[in-house]
Coordinates of C-alpha atoms in Angstrom, one line a residue:
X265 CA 0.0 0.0 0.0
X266 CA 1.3 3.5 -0.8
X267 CA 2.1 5.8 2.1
X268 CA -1.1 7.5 0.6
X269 CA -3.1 5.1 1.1
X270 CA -2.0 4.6 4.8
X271 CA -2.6 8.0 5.9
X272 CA -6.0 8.3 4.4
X273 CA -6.8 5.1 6.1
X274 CA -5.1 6.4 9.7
X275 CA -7.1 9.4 9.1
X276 CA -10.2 7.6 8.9
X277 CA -9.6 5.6 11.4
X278 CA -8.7 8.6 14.2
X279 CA -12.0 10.6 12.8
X280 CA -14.7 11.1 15.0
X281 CA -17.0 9.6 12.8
X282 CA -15.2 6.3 12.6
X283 CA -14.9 6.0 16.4
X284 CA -18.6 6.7 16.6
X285 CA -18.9 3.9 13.7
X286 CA -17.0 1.6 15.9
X287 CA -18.7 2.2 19.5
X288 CA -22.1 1.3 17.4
X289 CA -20.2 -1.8 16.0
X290 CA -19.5 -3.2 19.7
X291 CA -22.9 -1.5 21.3
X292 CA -24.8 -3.7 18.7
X293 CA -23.0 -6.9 19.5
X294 CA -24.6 -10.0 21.0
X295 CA -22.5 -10.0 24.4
X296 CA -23.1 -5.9 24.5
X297 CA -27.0 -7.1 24.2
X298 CA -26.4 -9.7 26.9
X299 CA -25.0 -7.5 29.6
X300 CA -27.6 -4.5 29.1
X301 CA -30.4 -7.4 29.3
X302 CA -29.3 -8.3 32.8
X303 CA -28.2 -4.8 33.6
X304 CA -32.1 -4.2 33.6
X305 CA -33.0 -7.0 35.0
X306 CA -30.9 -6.2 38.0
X307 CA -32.5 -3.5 38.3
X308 CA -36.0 -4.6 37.9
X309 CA -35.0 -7.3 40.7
X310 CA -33.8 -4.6 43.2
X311 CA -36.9 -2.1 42.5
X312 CA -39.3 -5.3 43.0
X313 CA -37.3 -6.6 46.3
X314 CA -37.9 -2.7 47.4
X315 CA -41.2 -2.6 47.5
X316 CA -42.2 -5.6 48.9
X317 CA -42.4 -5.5 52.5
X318 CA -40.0 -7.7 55.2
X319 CA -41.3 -10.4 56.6
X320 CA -42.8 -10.3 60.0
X321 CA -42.2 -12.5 63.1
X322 CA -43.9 -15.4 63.3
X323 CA -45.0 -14.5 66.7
X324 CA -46.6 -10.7 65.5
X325 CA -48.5 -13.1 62.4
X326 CA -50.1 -14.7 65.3
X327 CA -51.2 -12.1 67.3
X328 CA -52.3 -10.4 64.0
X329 CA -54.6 -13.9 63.4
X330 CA -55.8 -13.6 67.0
X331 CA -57.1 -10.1 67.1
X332 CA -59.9 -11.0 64.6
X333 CA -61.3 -13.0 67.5
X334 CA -61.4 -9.8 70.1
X335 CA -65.1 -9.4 69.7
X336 CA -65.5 -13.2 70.3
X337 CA -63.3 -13.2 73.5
X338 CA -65.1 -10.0 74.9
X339 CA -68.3 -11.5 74.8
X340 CA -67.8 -14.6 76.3
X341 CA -66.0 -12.9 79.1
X342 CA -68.6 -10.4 79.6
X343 CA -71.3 -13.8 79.5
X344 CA -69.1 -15.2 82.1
X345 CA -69.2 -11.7 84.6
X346 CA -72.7 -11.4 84.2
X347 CA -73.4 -15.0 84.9
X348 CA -71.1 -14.8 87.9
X349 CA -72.1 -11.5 89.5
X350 CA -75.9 -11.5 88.4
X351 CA -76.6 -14.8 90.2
X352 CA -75.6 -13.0 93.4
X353 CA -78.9 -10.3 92.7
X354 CA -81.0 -13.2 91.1
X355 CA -80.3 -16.7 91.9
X356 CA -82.3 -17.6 89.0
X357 CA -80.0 -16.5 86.7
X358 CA -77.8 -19.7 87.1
X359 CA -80.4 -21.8 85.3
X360 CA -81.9 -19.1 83.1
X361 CA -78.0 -17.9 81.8
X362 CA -75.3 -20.4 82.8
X363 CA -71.6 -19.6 82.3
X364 CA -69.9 -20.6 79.4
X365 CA -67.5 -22.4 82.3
X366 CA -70.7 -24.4 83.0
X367 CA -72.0 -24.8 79.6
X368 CA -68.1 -25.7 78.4
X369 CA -68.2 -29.0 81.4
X370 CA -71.7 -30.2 80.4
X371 CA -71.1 -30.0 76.6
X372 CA -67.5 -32.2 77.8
X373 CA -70.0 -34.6 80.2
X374 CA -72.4 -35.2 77.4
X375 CA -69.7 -35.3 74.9
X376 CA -68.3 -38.3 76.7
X377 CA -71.4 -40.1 77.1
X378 CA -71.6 -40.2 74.0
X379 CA -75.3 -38.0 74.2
X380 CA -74.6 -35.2 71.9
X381 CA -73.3 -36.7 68.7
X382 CA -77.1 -38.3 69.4
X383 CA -78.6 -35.1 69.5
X384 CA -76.5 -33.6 66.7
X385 CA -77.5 -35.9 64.0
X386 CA -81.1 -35.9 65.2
X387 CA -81.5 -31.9 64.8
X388 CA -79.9 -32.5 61.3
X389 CA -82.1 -35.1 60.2
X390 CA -85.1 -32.6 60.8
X391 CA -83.5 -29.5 59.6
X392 CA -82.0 -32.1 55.8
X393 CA -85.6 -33.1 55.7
X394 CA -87.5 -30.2 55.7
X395 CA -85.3 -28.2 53.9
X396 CA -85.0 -31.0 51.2
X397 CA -88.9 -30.8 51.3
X398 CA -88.6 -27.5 50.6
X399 CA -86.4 -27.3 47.6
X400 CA -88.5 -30.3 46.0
X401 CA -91.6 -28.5 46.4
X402 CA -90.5 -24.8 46.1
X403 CA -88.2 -24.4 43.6
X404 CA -90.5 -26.2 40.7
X405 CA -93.6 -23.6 42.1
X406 CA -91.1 -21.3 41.4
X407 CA -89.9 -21.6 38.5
X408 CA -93.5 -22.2 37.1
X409 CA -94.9 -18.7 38.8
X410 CA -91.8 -17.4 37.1
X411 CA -92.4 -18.3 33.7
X412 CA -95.6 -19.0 33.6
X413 CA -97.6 -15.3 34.0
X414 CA -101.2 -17.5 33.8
X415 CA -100.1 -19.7 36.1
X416 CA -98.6 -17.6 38.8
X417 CA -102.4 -15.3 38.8
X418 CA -103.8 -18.4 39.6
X419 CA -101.1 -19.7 42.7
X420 CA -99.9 -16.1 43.9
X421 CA -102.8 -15.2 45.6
X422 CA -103.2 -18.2 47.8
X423 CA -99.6 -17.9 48.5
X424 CA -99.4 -14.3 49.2
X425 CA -102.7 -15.1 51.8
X426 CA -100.3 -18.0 53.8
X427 CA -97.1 -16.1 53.6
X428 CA -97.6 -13.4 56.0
X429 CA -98.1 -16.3 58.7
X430 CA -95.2 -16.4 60.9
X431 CA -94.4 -20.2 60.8
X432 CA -94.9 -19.8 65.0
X433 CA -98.0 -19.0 64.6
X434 CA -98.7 -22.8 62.9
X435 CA -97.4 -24.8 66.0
X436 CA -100.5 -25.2 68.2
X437 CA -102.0 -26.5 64.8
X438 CA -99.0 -28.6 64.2
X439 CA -99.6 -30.3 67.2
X440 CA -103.4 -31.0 66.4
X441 CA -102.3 -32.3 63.1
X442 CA -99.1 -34.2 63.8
X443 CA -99.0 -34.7 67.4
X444 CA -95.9 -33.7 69.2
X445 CA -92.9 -35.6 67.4
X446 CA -90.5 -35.3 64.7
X447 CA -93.1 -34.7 62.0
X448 CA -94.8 -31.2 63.9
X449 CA -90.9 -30.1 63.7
X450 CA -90.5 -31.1 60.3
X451 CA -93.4 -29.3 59.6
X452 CA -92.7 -25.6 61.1
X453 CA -89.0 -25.8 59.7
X454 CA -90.5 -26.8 56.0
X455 CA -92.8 -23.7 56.5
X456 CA -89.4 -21.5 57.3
X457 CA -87.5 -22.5 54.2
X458 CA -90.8 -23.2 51.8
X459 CA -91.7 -19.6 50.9
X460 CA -87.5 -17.8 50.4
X461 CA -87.5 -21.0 48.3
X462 CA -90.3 -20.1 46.0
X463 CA -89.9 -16.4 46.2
X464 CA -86.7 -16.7 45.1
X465 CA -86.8 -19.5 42.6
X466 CA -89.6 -17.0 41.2
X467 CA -87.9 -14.1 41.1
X468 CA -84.6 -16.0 39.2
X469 CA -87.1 -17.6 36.5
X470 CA -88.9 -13.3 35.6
X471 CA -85.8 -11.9 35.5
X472 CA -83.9 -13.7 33.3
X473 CA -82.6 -11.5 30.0
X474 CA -84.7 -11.0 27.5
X475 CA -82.1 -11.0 24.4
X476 CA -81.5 -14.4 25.9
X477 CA -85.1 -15.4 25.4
X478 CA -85.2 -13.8 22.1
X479 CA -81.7 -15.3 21.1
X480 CA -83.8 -18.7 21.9
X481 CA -86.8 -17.8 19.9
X482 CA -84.8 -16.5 16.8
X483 CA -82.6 -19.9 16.8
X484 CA -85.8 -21.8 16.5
X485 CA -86.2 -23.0 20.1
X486 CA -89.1 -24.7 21.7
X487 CA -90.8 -23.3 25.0
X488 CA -89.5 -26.6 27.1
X489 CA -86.2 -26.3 25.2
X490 CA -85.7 -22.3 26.4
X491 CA -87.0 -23.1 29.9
X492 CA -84.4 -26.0 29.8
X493 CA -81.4 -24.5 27.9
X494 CA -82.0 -20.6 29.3
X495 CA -84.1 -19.9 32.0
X496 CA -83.3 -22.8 34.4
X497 CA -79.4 -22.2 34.2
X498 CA -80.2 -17.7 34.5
X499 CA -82.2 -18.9 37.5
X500 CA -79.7 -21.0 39.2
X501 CA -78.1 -18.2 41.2
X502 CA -81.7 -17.0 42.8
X503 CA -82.7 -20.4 43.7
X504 CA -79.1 -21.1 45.8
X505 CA -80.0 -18.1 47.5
X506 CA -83.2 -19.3 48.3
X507 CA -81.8 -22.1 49.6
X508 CA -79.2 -20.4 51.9
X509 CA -82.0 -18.4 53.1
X510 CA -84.1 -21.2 54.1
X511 CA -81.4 -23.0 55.3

């Protein structure tokens, strides 16, 4: 190469513009790449390790788990006073509000006999079979009062007049008609969870969507097909609250 040459390429070489050419050359490599990648994510890890809080003592999560009970704790300790120091005034008071002391030993006492897991599955038996009753009957009324507008002028009305009842109002006739037993309790706790079963079930079945109803219609469906495909599953919701509520 002529000496010509050579000085034209030093002098390209010392330009600003080539060492601007050759700081973009090694910026753009793969390694350069590489090391700005985990530059950031370096930084991400440190901004995300800042902001989340240090961990706590295991004995302060405990206490914070505990003092969601205070409420609890006050009232059974403010039973247990008023038990304590009212039978002093009223000696009455130890049979008509024992401590929870006293209630604590006999639940143990019966508990060991073996007399409350007795008394357990009895009460659930009643309260399974009424309110099993209840969705059997119920939710089928409701759904019909629902979508049925004929039908529901012809049931409401003689619903409406037995609703207002109080279902306490129906034991001394409970008793003339079942005797005292297992079916007069039945009975009152089917009349608890019958009508927020119906209601309900009724109120899911009239307000189902109407572009649903339509979409049904336009698609070619049949009346038992919509009530089937559309209006029982928009109606699920209000009948499991009916349930709740009349459990």
């Amino acid at each position: 190469m002529s000496e010509a040459g050579r000085s034209a390429l030093l002098s390209q070489r010392s330009s600003p513009v080539g060492d601007e050419r050759a700081v973009q050359e090694v910026e753009s490599s793969p390694a350069a790449a590489s090391r700005r990648a985990a530059l950031v994510n370096d930084d991400v890890a440190r901004l995300t390790a800042s902001m989340v809080p240090p961990p706590q003592p295991a004995w302060r999560r405990l206490l914070g788990r505990l003092s969601h009970f205070w409420l609890l704790v006050t009232f059974v300790v403010a039973w247990q006073l008023i038990s304590v120091f009212g039978q002093r005034i009223n000696p009455q008071l130890d049979v008509m509000m024992p401590p929870p002391t006293a209630v604590f030993s006999a639940a143990v006492d019966l508990l060991g006999r073996g007399v409350l897991f007795t008394h357990i599955f009895d009460s659930l038996y009643r309260v399974l079979l009424a309110v099993g009753t209840a969705a059997v009957l119920g939710v089928p009324l409701g759904l019909a009062m629902g979508w049925s507008a004929r039908f529901r002028a012809v049931v409401d009305p003689l619903l409406e007049f037995v609703r207002p009842i109080p279902p306490l109002a129906w034991i001394p006739l409970s008793i003339l008609w079942f005797g005292l037993g297992d079916a007069q309790i039945v009975y009152i706790i089917f009349l608890a969870a019958f009508f927020p079963v119906v209601l309900n079930s009724m109120a899911g079945a009239r307000d189902v969507d109407t572009y649903l109803i339509r979409a049904g219609l336009s698609l070619g469906a049949k009346r038992s097909e919509l009530f089937r495909t559309v209006v029982l599953p928009a109606a699920l919701p209000n009948i499991f609250t009916g349930l709740r509520i009349g459990l």
